[in-house]
Amino acid sequence: MTTTTITPAHSLNPQMLADCIDSLGAAHFTSRLIKLLHSLVAFDCAVIVGYRPGKHPIYLYDSLQQQRELLFQRYLLYAYQQDPFLVQLEQQREEGVFHIGHAQSMDEVSQRYLQDFYQQTGWRDELCLTLHLTEERWIVVYLGMLQDQTRFSDDHRDTLMRYLDVVAALCRQHWGQAPLHVSLLPLDSGMGEQLRQTVASFGKMLLTEREQQVAALMVQGLDSHEIAEHLGIGHGTVKNHRKRIYAALGVNSLSGLFGVFLTHSIAAGTPPAAH
């Protein structure tokens, strides 16, 4: 069986770069960033998370067409701890573009994780961009291939590395010191707005407005201390909200909450964000 690669582009598309700049601070920045990356290197799907060492990744974007439930019910909940890209980032704190075949710390646990990951998600190859925001905050972009006979090449990685400073600068300008989560404020239309509405409407019929805000931040990966800081309330108050949220939604764990959110996302008709 022959493995093929797709020849990458050699320069940034000026219009797509302008679109990214125009969308800085808006909900659809992530989808436009993915379009910009796709103009350089072809891929089938993408996921963007915010990363803080030692904490749950924070969901920011995905364009998954299949097995999307694994992202919310497994990866963001616990499986991220075996992700070799995040293990490497935890250890080295290095900005760059990494191919799964060259990821460091590929111990037996990571190898088993990868086998399970590829078998369950249908991904066949993967590149990861790690982008530094501040001392303890990173943006991690995963680009996936789904075709058995298609793989990322060294040229793909080199092309992304050539423009990594530009991509990182865009991310720093967009997120900067802002909270790493899907904005709950009214923003521009587009895929980012649809996702924002889905997050903002989660639990609307069963929760108070404050509980709804807390639940929306929980399903994006923020812990109780971060939620308290973001909403300007006490940590104990957040814990009380969590108890009432679990009771109202009929769950007893964060895993259960992720499951309810995924069901809500599907019922709300939020399609995976297209690239």
CSV table of C-alpha atoms in Angstrom, one decimal:
chain,number,residue,atom,x,y,z
A,1,MET,CA,0.0,0.0,0.0
A,2,THR,CA,1.4,3.4,-1.0
A,3,THR,CA,1.3,6.3,1.4
A,4,THR,CA,0.9,9.7,-0.2
A,5,THR,CA,1.4,13.2,1.1
A,6,ILE,CA,-0.1,16.5,-0.1
A,7,THR,CA,2.2,19.2,-1.2
A,8,PRO,CA,1.8,22.1,1.1
A,9,ALA,CA,1.4,25.8,0.1
A,10,HIS,CA,4.5,27.9,0.4
A,11,SER,CA,3.1,31.3,1.6
A,12,LEU,CA,0.3,32.7,3.7
A,13,ASN,CA,-2.8,33.6,1.8
A,14,PRO,CA,-3.0,37.5,2.2
A,15,GLN,CA,-6.8,37.6,2.3
A,16,MET,CA,-7.1,34.8,4.9
A,17,LEU,CA,-4.4,36.5,7.0
A,18,ALA,CA,-6.4,39.7,6.8
A,19,ASP,CA,-9.6,37.9,7.8
A,20,CYS,CA,-7.8,36.5,10.9
A,21,ILE,CA,-6.7,40.0,11.8
A,22,ASP,CA,-10.2,41.4,11.3
A,23,SER,CA,-11.6,38.7,13.6
A,24,LEU,CA,-9.3,39.3,16.5
A,25,GLY,CA,-11.3,39.4,19.6
A,26,ALA,CA,-14.4,38.0,17.9
A,27,ALA,CA,-16.0,34.5,18.3
A,28,HIS,CA,-15.1,33.4,14.8
A,29,PHE,CA,-11.4,34.0,15.2
A,30,THR,CA,-10.7,30.3,15.8
A,31,SER,CA,-12.5,29.1,12.6
A,32,ARG,CA,-10.6,31.7,10.6
A,33,LEU,CA,-7.3,30.7,12.1
A,34,ILE,CA,-8.0,27.1,11.1
A,35,LYS,CA,-8.8,28.3,7.6
A,36,LEU,CA,-5.5,30.1,7.5
A,37,LEU,CA,-3.6,26.9,8.6
A,38,HIS,CA,-5.6,24.9,6.1
A,39,SER,CA,-4.4,27.2,3.3
A,40,LEU,CA,-0.8,26.2,4.2
A,41,VAL,CA,-1.3,22.5,4.9
A,42,ALA,CA,-4.3,20.3,4.0
A,43,PHE,CA,-5.9,18.3,6.9
A,44,ASP,CA,-9.2,16.7,7.6
A,45,CYS,CA,-10.0,17.9,11.1
A,46,ALA,CA,-8.8,20.2,13.9
A,47,VAL,CA,-9.1,20.7,17.6
A,48,ILE,CA,-7.9,23.8,19.6
A,49,VAL,CA,-7.5,23.7,23.4
A,50,GLY,CA,-6.1,26.1,26.0
A,51,TYR,CA,-3.5,24.5,28.2
A,52,ARG,CA,-2.4,25.3,31.7
A,53,PRO,CA,0.2,22.9,33.3
A,54,GLY,CA,-1.4,20.5,35.7
A,55,LYS,CA,-5.0,21.4,34.8
A,56,HIS,CA,-7.7,20.2,32.4
A,57,PRO,CA,-7.4,21.4,28.9
A,58,ILE,CA,-9.9,24.1,28.0
A,59,TYR,CA,-12.1,23.5,25.0
A,60,LEU,CA,-11.9,26.3,22.4
A,61,TYR,CA,-12.8,24.8,19.0
A,62,ASP,CA,-13.2,21.6,17.0
A,63,SER,CA,-14.1,20.6,13.4
A,64,LEU,CA,-14.7,16.9,14.2
A,65,GLN,CA,-17.1,15.1,12.0
A,66,GLN,CA,-17.2,11.8,13.8
A,67,GLN,CA,-16.7,10.4,17.3
A,68,ARG,CA,-17.0,13.9,18.7
A,69,GLU,CA,-18.3,12.5,22.0
A,70,LEU,CA,-14.8,11.2,22.8
A,71,LEU,CA,-13.5,14.7,23.0
A,72,PHE,CA,-16.0,15.7,25.8
A,73,GLN,CA,-16.5,12.4,27.5
A,74,ARG,CA,-12.9,11.1,27.6
A,75,TYR,CA,-10.1,13.4,26.3
A,76,LEU,CA,-11.1,16.6,28.2
A,77,LEU,CA,-12.0,14.7,31.3
A,78,TYR,CA,-9.0,12.4,31.8
A,79,ALA,CA,-7.4,11.0,28.7
A,80,TYR,CA,-5.4,14.2,28.0
A,81,GLN,CA,-3.0,13.1,30.8
A,82,GLN,CA,-1.6,10.5,28.5
A,83,ASP,CA,-1.5,12.7,25.4
A,84,PRO,CA,2.3,12.6,24.4
A,85,PHE,CA,2.1,16.2,23.0
A,86,LEU,CA,0.9,17.6,26.3
A,87,VAL,CA,3.3,15.4,28.2
A,88,GLN,CA,6.1,16.9,26.1
A,89,LEU,CA,4.8,20.4,26.6
A,90,GLU,CA,4.6,19.9,30.3
A,91,GLN,CA,8.2,18.8,30.4
A,92,GLN,CA,9.8,21.1,27.9
A,93,ARG,CA,7.5,24.2,27.6
A,94,GLU,CA,8.6,24.5,23.9
A,95,GLU,CA,6.8,26.4,21.2
A,96,GLY,CA,6.8,24.5,17.9
A,97,VAL,CA,5.2,22.2,15.4
A,98,PHE,CA,5.5,18.5,16.3
A,99,HIS,CA,4.6,15.3,14.4
A,100,ILE,CA,3.2,12.4,16.3
A,101,GLY,CA,6.0,10.2,15.1
A,102,HIS,CA,8.6,12.5,16.8
A,103,ALA,CA,6.8,13.2,20.0
A,104,GLN,CA,9.0,12.8,23.1
A,105,SER,CA,8.1,10.7,26.1
A,106,MET,CA,6.6,7.9,24.1
A,107,ASP,CA,6.6,5.4,26.9
A,108,GLU,CA,4.3,2.4,27.1
A,109,VAL,CA,1.4,4.4,28.4
A,110,SER,CA,1.6,7.0,25.6
A,111,GLN,CA,1.9,4.3,23.0
A,112,ARG,CA,-1.2,2.6,24.3
A,113,TYR,CA,-3.0,5.9,24.4
A,114,LEU,CA,-2.1,6.5,20.8
A,115,GLN,CA,-3.2,3.1,19.7
A,116,ASP,CA,-6.6,3.6,21.4
A,117,PHE,CA,-6.9,7.2,20.2
A,118,TYR,CA,-6.4,6.3,16.5
A,119,GLN,CA,-8.5,3.2,16.7
A,120,GLN,CA,-11.4,5.1,18.3
A,121,THR,CA,-11.3,8.4,16.5
A,122,GLY,CA,-10.3,7.3,13.0
A,123,TRP,CA,-7.3,9.7,13.0
A,124,ARG,CA,-4.4,8.3,11.0
A,125,ASP,CA,-1.8,11.0,11.4
A,126,GLU,CA,-1.4,14.2,13.5
A,127,LEU,CA,0.5,17.4,13.8
A,128,CYS,CA,0.4,19.6,16.9
A,129,LEU,CA,1.2,23.3,17.2
A,130,THR,CA,2.1,24.6,20.7
A,131,LEU,CA,1.8,28.4,21.0
A,132,HIS,CA,3.0,30.3,24.0
A,133,LEU,CA,0.7,33.0,25.4
A,134,THR,CA,2.1,33.7,28.9
A,135,GLU,CA,4.2,31.9,31.5
A,136,GLU,CA,1.4,29.4,32.4
A,137,ARG,CA,-0.9,29.6,29.4
A,138,TRP,CA,-0.6,27.9,26.0
A,139,ILE,CA,-2.7,27.4,22.9
A,140,VAL,CA,-2.5,23.8,21.5
A,141,VAL,CA,-3.7,23.1,17.9
A,142,TYR,CA,-4.2,19.5,16.8
A,143,LEU,CA,-4.4,18.9,13.0
A,144,GLY,CA,-5.6,15.4,12.0
A,145,MET,CA,-5.6,13.2,8.9
A,146,LEU,CA,-8.4,10.6,8.5
A,147,GLN,CA,-7.3,8.9,5.3
A,148,ASP,CA,-5.3,5.7,5.6
A,149,GLN,CA,-3.0,6.5,2.6
A,150,THR,CA,-2.4,10.2,3.5
A,151,ARG,CA,0.3,11.4,5.9
A,152,PHE,CA,1.9,14.6,7.0
A,153,SER,CA,5.4,15.1,5.6
A,154,ASP,CA,8.4,17.0,6.8
A,155,ASP,CA,7.5,19.7,4.2
A,156,HIS,CA,4.2,20.1,6.0
A,157,ARG,CA,5.9,20.6,9.3
A,158,ASP,CA,8.5,22.9,7.8
A,159,THR,CA,5.8,25.1,6.2
A,160,LEU,CA,4.0,25.5,9.5
A,161,MET,CA,7.2,26.2,11.3
A,162,ARG,CA,8.0,28.9,8.8
A,163,TYR,CA,4.9,30.8,9.8
A,164,LEU,CA,4.7,29.8,13.4
A,165,ASP,CA,5.7,33.2,14.7
A,166,VAL,CA,2.8,34.8,12.7
A,167,VAL,CA,0.3,32.2,14.1
A,168,ALA,CA,1.6,32.6,17.6
A,169,ALA,CA,1.4,36.4,17.4
A,170,LEU,CA,-2.2,36.2,16.2
A,171,CYS,CA,-3.1,33.9,19.1
A,172,ARG,CA,-1.4,36.2,21.6
A,173,GLN,CA,-3.2,39.2,20.2
A,174,HIS,CA,-6.5,37.4,20.3
A,175,TRP,CA,-6.3,35.7,23.8
A,176,GLY,CA,-3.6,37.8,25.4
A,177,GLN,CA,-4.6,37.9,29.1
A,178,ALA,CA,-8.2,37.1,28.3
A,179,PRO,CA,-9.8,34.0,29.8
A,180,LEU,CA,-9.3,30.8,27.8
A,181,HIS,CA,-12.8,29.8,27.1
A,182,VAL,CA,-15.6,30.3,24.6
A,183,SER,CA,-16.9,33.8,25.1
A,184,LEU,CA,-20.4,34.1,26.6
A,185,LEU,CA,-20.8,37.7,25.4
A,186,PRO,CA,-22.7,38.7,22.3
A,187,LEU,CA,-20.2,38.5,19.4
A,188,ASP,CA,-20.3,38.3,15.6
A,189,SER,CA,-22.2,35.7,13.6
A,190,GLY,CA,-20.7,32.6,12.2
A,191,MET,CA,-19.6,29.2,13.5
A,192,GLY,CA,-18.1,30.8,16.6
A,193,GLU,CA,-21.5,32.5,17.3
A,194,GLN,CA,-23.4,29.2,16.9
A,195,LEU,CA,-21.0,27.5,19.3
A,196,ARG,CA,-21.3,30.4,21.7
A,197,GLN,CA,-25.1,30.1,21.7
A,198,THR,CA,-24.9,26.4,22.4
A,199,VAL,CA,-22.6,26.9,25.4
A,200,ALA,CA,-24.7,29.8,26.6
A,201,SER,CA,-28.0,28.0,26.3
A,202,PHE,CA,-26.8,24.9,28.2
A,203,GLY,CA,-29.1,24.0,31.0
A,204,LYS,CA,-31.3,27.1,30.4
A,205,MET,CA,-34.6,25.4,31.4
A,206,LEU,CA,-33.3,23.8,34.5
A,207,LEU,CA,-30.7,26.2,36.0
A,208,THR,CA,-30.6,29.7,37.3
A,209,GLU,CA,-28.7,32.3,35.3
A,210,ARG,CA,-25.7,32.0,37.6
A,211,GLU,CA,-25.8,28.2,37.6
A,212,GLN,CA,-26.0,28.3,33.8
A,213,GLN,CA,-22.8,30.5,33.7
A,214,VAL,CA,-21.0,28.1,36.0
A,215,ALA,CA,-22.1,25.0,34.1
A,216,ALA,CA,-21.0,26.6,30.8
A,217,LEU,CA,-17.5,27.2,32.2
A,218,MET,CA,-17.3,23.8,33.7
A,219,VAL,CA,-17.9,22.0,30.4
A,220,GLN,CA,-15.1,24.0,28.9
A,221,GLY,CA,-12.6,22.7,31.4
A,222,LEU,CA,-12.3,25.5,34.0
A,223,ASP,CA,-11.8,24.4,37.6
A,224,SER,CA,-13.7,25.9,40.6
A,225,HIS,CA,-11.0,28.5,41.4
A,226,GLU,CA,-10.9,29.7,37.8
A,227,ILE,CA,-14.6,30.0,37.7
A,228,ALA,CA,-14.7,31.9,40.9
A,229,GLU,CA,-12.1,34.3,39.7
A,230,HIS,CA,-13.8,34.8,36.3
A,231,LEU,CA,-17.3,35.4,37.8
A,232,GLY,CA,-16.0,37.3,40.8
A,233,ILE,CA,-17.6,35.0,43.4
A,234,GLY,CA,-16.3,32.9,46.2
A,235,HIS,CA,-14.8,29.4,45.7
A,236,GLY,CA,-17.4,28.0,48.2
A,237,THR,CA,-20.2,29.6,46.2
A,238,VAL,CA,-19.0,27.8,43.1
A,239,LYS,CA,-18.9,24.5,44.9
A,240,ASN,CA,-22.5,25.1,46.0
A,241,HIS,CA,-23.5,25.9,42.4
A,242,ARG,CA,-21.8,22.7,41.2
A,243,LYS,CA,-23.9,20.6,43.6
A,244,ARG,CA,-27.1,22.2,42.5
A,245,ILE,CA,-26.1,21.9,38.8
A,246,TYR,CA,-25.5,18.2,39.2
A,247,ALA,CA,-28.8,17.7,41.0
A,248,ALA,CA,-30.8,19.7,38.5
A,249,LEU,CA,-29.2,17.8,35.5
A,250,GLY,CA,-29.4,14.4,37.2
A,251,VAL,CA,-25.7,13.7,37.1
A,252,ASN,CA,-23.1,13.1,39.9
A,253,SER,CA,-19.8,13.8,38.2
A,254,LEU,CA,-18.1,16.0,35.6
A,255,SER,CA,-18.1,13.1,33.2
A,256,GLY,CA,-21.9,13.0,33.5
A,257,LEU,CA,-22.0,16.7,32.9
A,258,PHE,CA,-19.9,16.4,29.7
A,259,GLY,CA,-22.4,13.7,28.5
A,260,VAL,CA,-25.4,16.0,29.1
A,261,PHE,CA,-23.6,18.9,27.3
A,262,LEU,CA,-22.8,16.7,24.3
A,263,THR,CA,-26.4,15.6,24.1
A,264,HIS,CA,-27.5,19.3,24.3
A,265,SER,CA,-25.0,20.3,21.6
A,266,ILE,CA,-26.4,17.7,19.2
A,267,ALA,CA,-30.0,18.6,20.1
A,268,ALA,CA,-29.3,22.3,19.6
A,269,GLY,CA,-28.1,21.5,16.1
A,270,THR,CA,-24.6,22.9,16.5
A,271,PRO,CA,-22.6,21.3,13.7
A,272,PRO,CA,-18.9,20.7,14.0
A,273,ALA,CA,-17.1,23.8,13.0
A,274,ALA,CA,-16.0,23.6,9.3
A,275,HIS,CA,-12.6,24.5,8.1
